């Protein structure tokens, strides 16, 4: 496998993996039963927070009480971009850590903006996937530049979302631990989002390498398909003799368009050299060589 094919394969494989993980991360909070019940962002002990359950888990679209037997109960109504804010979720309580009462906006907007950045990242991720597939079909500087730009933009938004989520819930864990309450991050959700960031970093680097090592190839369209045409021309070239009387030596130029191989419709412009040798004026004089450069252009039949 050549170097470029290997980079293509790694780029597409990692990009497909990042797309799959992002889709799953967004859809994981749609249900709180089965396997999906273990994909949550945050779990903490919320006993005493008014009507809050003893243990609460925050998902993408709602929050639920969590029982020791592994069942989610008393879930809230589902909504897009469910904010993490114990003050808004359960109401103010004296037993609640003071940071949720005094810095309510920080947790509220960190969680909601993180969700918005994740959706924007998914949008650019789909554009990146389409542009990479297009570059595999017909690779040129435009498709390569588009794929590279979209890769870095996607990486920015997904990384921003991961940082916002991590900052929000890491602060919450610290606040609960300060009150001697149990709290932890959802390992599966954070594992998915940071794995997606890693895959997108590899994808962006691969796209950048492909653009940096790309050599521009120009192609022209040949409507003759499989035709071959030969043009012969004779041009008299004056060659001086020992007697000083110029003589004409016929030089034959043959221009032949190469036949199409494997039914190709495009032919790369190539350079062909033609050498003309003329006799020297003196026996000990080295013969002079003239090199003409021409382009082998396909001829329409």
Tab-separated table of C-alpha atoms in Angstrom:
chain	number	residue	atom	x	y	z
A	1	UNK	CA	0.000	0.000	0.000
A	2	UNK	CA	1.420	3.368	-1.013
A	3	UNK	CA	1.896	6.256	1.366
A	4	UNK	CA	-0.974	8.326	-0.022
A	5	UNK	CA	-3.423	5.425	-0.004
A	6	UNK	CA	-2.517	4.702	3.599
A	7	UNK	CA	-3.189	8.331	4.571
A	8	UNK	CA	-6.498	8.236	2.665
A	9	UNK	CA	-7.549	5.096	4.507
A	10	UNK	CA	-6.603	6.417	7.953
A	11	UNK	CA	-8.300	9.746	7.267
A	12	UNK	CA	-11.595	8.218	6.140
A	13	UNK	CA	-11.595	5.534	8.852
A	14	UNK	CA	-11.043	8.021	11.682
A	15	UNK	CA	-13.582	10.445	10.258
A	16	UNK	CA	-16.261	7.757	10.023
A	17	UNK	CA	-15.488	6.739	13.600
A	18	UNK	CA	-15.826	10.325	14.837
A	19	UNK	CA	-19.141	10.722	13.013
A	20	UNK	CA	-20.517	7.502	14.511
A	21	UNK	CA	-19.459	8.446	18.052
A	22	UNK	CA	-20.939	11.948	17.753
A	23	UNK	CA	-24.275	10.604	16.527
A	24	UNK	CA	-24.377	8.080	19.344
A	25	UNK	CA	-23.413	10.738	21.904
A	26	UNK	CA	-26.296	12.974	20.831
A	27	UNK	CA	-28.866	10.174	20.654
A	28	UNK	CA	-27.768	8.440	23.870
A	29	UNK	CA	-29.946	10.571	26.135
A	30	UNK	CA	-33.105	9.797	24.188
A	31	UNK	CA	-33.862	6.785	26.402
A	32	UNK	CA	-33.083	5.960	30.017
A	33	UNK	CA	-33.654	2.211	29.717
A	34	UNK	CA	-31.589	-0.650	28.394
A	35	UNK	CA	-27.963	-0.015	27.573
A	36	UNK	CA	-28.511	3.725	27.092
A	37	UNK	CA	-29.278	4.246	30.783
A	38	UNK	CA	-25.533	4.066	31.492
A	39	UNK	CA	-24.714	6.959	29.134
A	40	UNK	CA	-25.105	10.015	31.358
A	41	UNK	CA	-23.128	13.178	32.011
A	42	UNK	CA	-23.244	13.473	35.784
A	43	UNK	CA	-24.426	11.569	38.851
A	44	UNK	CA	-24.588	12.990	42.373
A	45	UNK	CA	-26.214	12.518	45.763
A	46	UNK	CA	-29.094	15.013	45.904
A	47	UNK	CA	-30.945	13.907	49.018
A	48	UNK	CA	-32.530	16.838	50.859
A	49	UNK	CA	-32.817	19.069	47.779
A	50	UNK	CA	-36.573	19.577	48.273
A	51	UNK	CA	-38.327	16.910	46.148
A	52	UNK	CA	-35.122	15.660	44.501
A	53	UNK	CA	-34.395	11.906	44.561
A	54	UNK	CA	-31.582	10.541	46.691
A	55	UNK	CA	-29.327	10.016	43.664
A	56	UNK	CA	-29.794	11.902	40.403
A	57	UNK	CA	-28.373	11.366	36.950
A	58	UNK	CA	-28.304	14.071	34.312
A	59	UNK	CA	-28.742	12.918	30.707
A	60	UNK	CA	-28.874	14.840	27.440
A	61	UNK	CA	-32.611	15.530	27.507
A	62	UNK	CA	-33.697	15.030	31.136
A	63	UNK	CA	-32.619	14.035	34.635
A	64	UNK	CA	-33.739	10.931	36.515
A	65	UNK	CA	-33.546	9.458	39.972
A	66	UNK	CA	-31.241	6.460	40.197
A	67	UNK	CA	-31.959	3.482	42.412
A	68	UNK	CA	-29.413	1.018	43.748
A	69	UNK	CA	-30.915	-1.827	41.716
A	70	UNK	CA	-29.965	-0.023	38.507
A	71	UNK	CA	-33.250	1.556	37.426
A	72	UNK	CA	-33.920	5.169	36.423
A	73	UNK	CA	-37.088	6.498	38.082
A	74	UNK	CA	-39.002	9.764	38.473
A	75	UNK	CA	-37.527	11.295	35.328
A	76	UNK	CA	-38.207	14.893	34.408
A	77	UNK	CA	-39.892	15.918	31.183
A	78	UNK	CA	-37.645	15.723	28.154
A	79	UNK	CA	-36.350	18.844	26.481
A	80	UNK	CA	-33.544	19.722	24.135
A	81	UNK	CA	-30.392	21.045	25.810
A	82	UNK	CA	-31.500	20.077	29.314
A	83	UNK	CA	-29.479	22.431	31.563
A	84	UNK	CA	-27.475	21.250	34.511
A	85	UNK	CA	-28.553	23.493	37.362
A	86	UNK	CA	-29.746	21.958	40.647
A	87	UNK	CA	-31.301	25.298	41.543
A	88	UNK	CA	-33.458	25.249	38.397
A	89	UNK	CA	-34.034	21.490	38.466
A	90	UNK	CA	-35.185	21.153	42.093
A	91	UNK	CA	-35.483	24.680	43.479
A	92	UNK	CA	-33.373	26.462	46.080
A	93	UNK	CA	-32.492	24.519	49.198
A	94	UNK	CA	-30.247	25.310	52.183
A	95	UNK	CA	-28.657	21.876	51.863
A	96	UNK	CA	-27.583	22.608	48.302
A	97	UNK	CA	-23.925	23.594	47.730
A	98	UNK	CA	-23.704	27.369	47.713
A	99	UNK	CA	-22.003	27.492	44.319
A	100	UNK	CA	-25.228	26.309	42.639
A	101	UNK	CA	-27.117	29.167	44.300
A	102	UNK	CA	-24.581	31.942	43.826
A	103	UNK	CA	-23.142	30.891	40.449
A	104	UNK	CA	-26.269	29.492	38.882
A	105	UNK	CA	-25.611	31.046	35.449
A	106	UNK	CA	-22.185	29.437	35.145
A	107	UNK	CA	-23.519	25.876	35.315
A	108	UNK	CA	-26.678	26.685	33.401
A	109	UNK	CA	-24.968	28.199	30.374
A	110	UNK	CA	-21.902	25.944	30.367
A	111	UNK	CA	-24.128	22.888	29.936
A	112	UNK	CA	-26.463	24.456	27.373
A	113	UNK	CA	-23.727	26.071	25.280
A	114	UNK	CA	-21.785	22.804	25.358
A	115	UNK	CA	-24.818	21.068	23.831
A	116	UNK	CA	-25.138	23.769	21.155
A	117	UNK	CA	-21.452	23.462	20.233
A	118	UNK	CA	-21.887	19.699	19.936
A	119	UNK	CA	-24.731	20.144	17.432
A	120	UNK	CA	-22.750	22.706	15.420
A	121	UNK	CA	-19.771	20.353	15.439
A	122	UNK	CA	-21.964	17.552	14.101
A	123	UNK	CA	-23.144	19.808	11.254
A	124	UNK	CA	-19.586	20.628	10.172
A	125	UNK	CA	-18.602	16.999	10.705
A	126	UNK	CA	-21.117	15.896	8.075
A	127	UNK	CA	-19.793	18.545	5.664
A	128	UNK	CA	-16.270	17.287	6.323
A	129	UNK	CA	-17.307	13.708	5.611
A	130	UNK	CA	-18.925	14.678	2.292
A	131	UNK	CA	-15.909	16.753	1.239
A	132	UNK	CA	-13.474	13.938	2.101
A	133	UNK	CA	-15.524	11.433	0.083
A	134	UNK	CA	-15.617	13.913	-2.802
A	135	UNK	CA	-11.837	14.324	-2.623
A	136	UNK	CA	-11.443	10.543	-2.822
A	137	UNK	CA	-13.547	10.449	-5.992
A	138	UNK	CA	-11.827	13.413	-7.672
A	139	UNK	CA	-8.871	14.770	-5.771
A	140	UNK	CA	-7.839	18.343	-6.531
A	141	UNK	CA	-6.811	21.391	-4.605
A	142	UNK	CA	-10.355	22.701	-4.151
A	143	UNK	CA	-11.797	19.549	-2.605
A	144	UNK	CA	-8.637	19.010	-0.553
A	145	UNK	CA	-8.697	22.582	0.766
A	146	UNK	CA	-12.410	22.296	1.608
A	147	UNK	CA	-11.889	19.013	3.473
A	148	UNK	CA	-8.960	20.468	5.424
A	149	UNK	CA	-10.814	23.647	6.390
A	150	UNK	CA	-13.919	21.731	7.472
A	151	UNK	CA	-11.779	19.298	9.480
A	152	UNK	CA	-10.223	22.060	11.551
A	153	UNK	CA	-13.565	23.856	12.042
A	154	UNK	CA	-15.188	20.606	13.188
A	155	UNK	CA	-12.308	19.939	15.551
A	156	UNK	CA	-12.714	23.416	17.037
A	157	UNK	CA	-16.428	23.059	17.837
A	158	UNK	CA	-16.247	19.481	19.137
A	159	UNK	CA	-13.242	20.335	21.313
A	160	UNK	CA	-15.024	23.431	22.591
A	161	UNK	CA	-18.064	21.316	23.484
A	162	UNK	CA	-15.885	18.765	25.302
A	163	UNK	CA	-14.142	21.506	27.267
A	164	UNK	CA	-17.434	23.169	28.253
A	165	UNK	CA	-18.980	19.899	29.412
A	166	UNK	CA	-15.842	18.890	31.288
A	167	UNK	CA	-15.476	22.279	32.959
A	168	UNK	CA	-19.144	22.385	33.990
A	169	UNK	CA	-19.359	18.920	35.534
A	170	UNK	CA	-15.844	18.926	36.978
A	171	UNK	CA	-16.787	22.068	38.939
A	172	UNK	CA	-19.974	20.310	40.066
A	173	UNK	CA	-18.030	17.270	41.288
A	174	UNK	CA	-15.760	19.532	43.310
A	175	UNK	CA	-18.772	21.365	44.786
A	176	UNK	CA	-20.500	18.136	45.866
A	177	UNK	CA	-17.306	16.691	47.312
A	178	UNK	CA	-16.805	19.876	49.298
A	179	UNK	CA	-20.151	19.141	51.004
A	180	UNK	CA	-19.165	15.495	51.573
A	181	UNK	CA	-21.607	14.275	48.949
A	182	UNK	CA	-20.910	11.581	46.427
A	183	UNK	CA	-20.615	12.751	42.801
A	184	UNK	CA	-18.962	11.482	39.642
A	185	UNK	CA	-18.752	12.111	35.907
A	186	UNK	CA	-20.381	9.797	33.398
A	187	UNK	CA	-17.379	7.769	32.146
A	188	UNK	CA	-19.021	6.600	28.925
A	189	UNK	CA	-20.203	10.003	27.727
A	190	UNK	CA	-16.911	11.712	28.472
A	191	UNK	CA	-15.008	8.793	27.001
A	192	UNK	CA	-17.002	9.134	23.770
A	193	UNK	CA	-16.597	12.874	23.422
A	194	UNK	CA	-12.849	12.923	24.102
A	195	UNK	CA	-12.304	9.941	21.810
A	196	UNK	CA	-14.119	11.920	19.125
A	197	UNK	CA	-11.745	14.829	19.721
A	198	UNK	CA	-8.756	12.520	19.290
A	199	UNK	CA	-10.135	11.061	16.039
A	200	UNK	CA	-10.786	14.551	14.674
A	201	UNK	CA	-7.241	15.641	15.532
A	202	UNK	CA	-5.860	12.730	13.495
A	203	UNK	CA	-8.278	13.539	10.657
A	204	UNK	CA	-7.284	17.210	10.561
A	205	UNK	CA	-3.580	16.316	10.519
A	206	UNK	CA	-4.088	13.777	7.716
A	207	UNK	CA	-6.013	16.308	5.608
A	208	UNK	CA	-3.274	18.878	6.134
A	209	UNK	CA	-0.582	16.380	5.100
A	210	UNK	CA	-2.484	15.469	1.937
A	211	UNK	CA	-2.817	19.116	0.939
A	212	UNK	CA	0.853	19.823	1.680
A	213	UNK	CA	2.089	16.847	-0.368
A	214	UNK	CA	-0.369	17.245	-3.231
A	215	UNK	CA	1.154	17.911	-6.650
A	216	UNK	CA	-1.010	19.723	-9.096
A	217	UNK	CA	-1.875	17.640	-12.153
A	218	UNK	CA	-3.499	19.272	-15.154
A	219	UNK	CA	-5.754	17.245	-17.384
A	220	UNK	CA	-7.423	17.950	-20.723
A	221	UNK	CA	-10.444	16.269	-22.188
A	222	UNK	CA	-9.917	14.008	-25.211
A	223	UNK	CA	-13.024	13.338	-27.265
A	224	UNK	CA	-11.293	10.916	-29.600
A	225	UNK	CA	-11.478	8.218	-26.868
A	226	UNK	CA	-9.332	5.457	-28.391
A	227	UNK	CA	-8.175	7.066	-31.618
A	228	UNK	CA	-4.535	7.256	-32.704
A	229	UNK	CA	-3.208	9.691	-35.251
A	230	UNK	CA	0.279	10.059	-36.640
A	231	UNK	CA	1.550	13.243	-38.235
A	232	UNK	CA	4.763	13.094	-40.263
A	233	UNK	CA	6.568	16.231	-41.338
A	234	UNK	CA	9.868	16.717	-43.000
A	235	UNK	CA	11.792	19.876	-42.302
A	236	UNK	CA	15.044	20.554	-44.137
A	237	UNK	CA	17.723	21.567	-41.688
A	238	UNK	CA	20.796	23.340	-43.135
A	239	UNK	CA	23.990	21.617	-42.108
A	240	UNK	CA	27.382	23.160	-43.027
A	241	UNK	CA	29.887	20.826	-44.678
A	242	UNK	CA	33.655	20.832	-44.663
A	243	UNK	CA	33.649	22.737	-47.915
A	244	UNK	CA	31.536	25.532	-46.493
A	245	UNK	CA	28.617	24.734	-48.778
A	246	UNK	CA	25.466	24.232	-46.760
A	247	UNK	CA	23.501	21.145	-47.459
A	248	UNK	CA	20.066	20.073	-46.374
A	249	UNK	CA	19.579	16.994	-44.281
A	250	UNK	CA	15.979	15.912	-43.983
A	251	UNK	CA	14.825	15.556	-40.418
A	252	UNK	CA	11.706	13.594	-39.775
A	253	UNK	CA	9.409	14.564	-36.933
A	254	UNK	CA	6.883	12.059	-35.833
A	255	UNK	CA	4.092	13.088	-33.462
A	256	UNK	CA	1.841	10.338	-32.279
A	257	UNK	CA	-0.843	10.579	-29.702
A	258	UNK	CA	-0.823	7.750	-27.268
A	259	UNK	CA	-3.715	5.392	-27.331
A	260	UNK	CA	-6.050	5.470	-24.415
A	261	UNK	CA	-5.504	2.797	-21.849
A	262	UNK	CA	-8.320	1.399	-19.780
A	263	UNK	CA	-10.812	3.758	-21.551
A	264	UNK	CA	-9.500	6.884	-19.894
A	265	UNK	CA	-11.152	10.141	-20.892
A	266	UNK	CA	-8.401	12.406	-19.601
A	267	UNK	CA	-4.775	12.472	-20.597
A	268	UNK	CA	-1.987	14.076	-18.658
A	269	UNK	CA	0.154	16.636	-20.457
A	270	UNK	CA	3.607	15.213	-20.935
A	271	UNK	CA	6.883	16.538	-22.240
A	272	UNK	CA	8.697	14.855	-25.112
A	273	UNK	CA	12.252	15.675	-26.174
A	274	UNK	CA	13.456	15.596	-29.775
A	275	UNK	CA	17.143	15.636	-30.544
A	276	UNK	CA	18.584	16.881	-33.813
A	277	UNK	CA	22.250	16.152	-34.499
A	278	UNK	CA	24.243	18.172	-37.018
A	279	UNK	CA	27.737	17.421	-38.297
A	280	UNK	CA	30.503	19.723	-37.153
A	281	UNK	CA	32.517	21.987	-39.433
A	282	UNK	CA	35.723	20.238	-38.473
A	283	UNK	CA	36.478	16.583	-37.878
A	284	UNK	CA	37.635	17.201	-34.313
A	285	UNK	CA	34.635	19.344	-33.436
A	286	UNK	CA	32.058	17.706	-31.204
A	287	UNK	CA	28.733	17.294	-32.859
A	288	UNK	CA	26.112	19.772	-31.748
A	289	UNK	CA	22.850	18.587	-30.300
A	290	UNK	CA	19.694	20.642	-30.262
A	291	UNK	CA	16.885	19.677	-27.952
A	292	UNK	CA	13.332	20.722	-28.679
A	293	UNK	CA	10.614	20.383	-26.052
A	294	UNK	CA	7.095	19.721	-27.120
A	295	UNK	CA	3.872	18.798	-25.425
A	296	UNK	CA	2.141	15.590	-26.350
A	297	UNK	CA	-1.426	16.884	-26.771
A	298	UNK	CA	-4.218	14.494	-27.739
A	299	UNK	CA	-5.554	14.914	-31.261
A	300	UNK	CA	-9.269	14.864	-31.916
A	301	UNK	CA	-10.173	12.385	-34.625
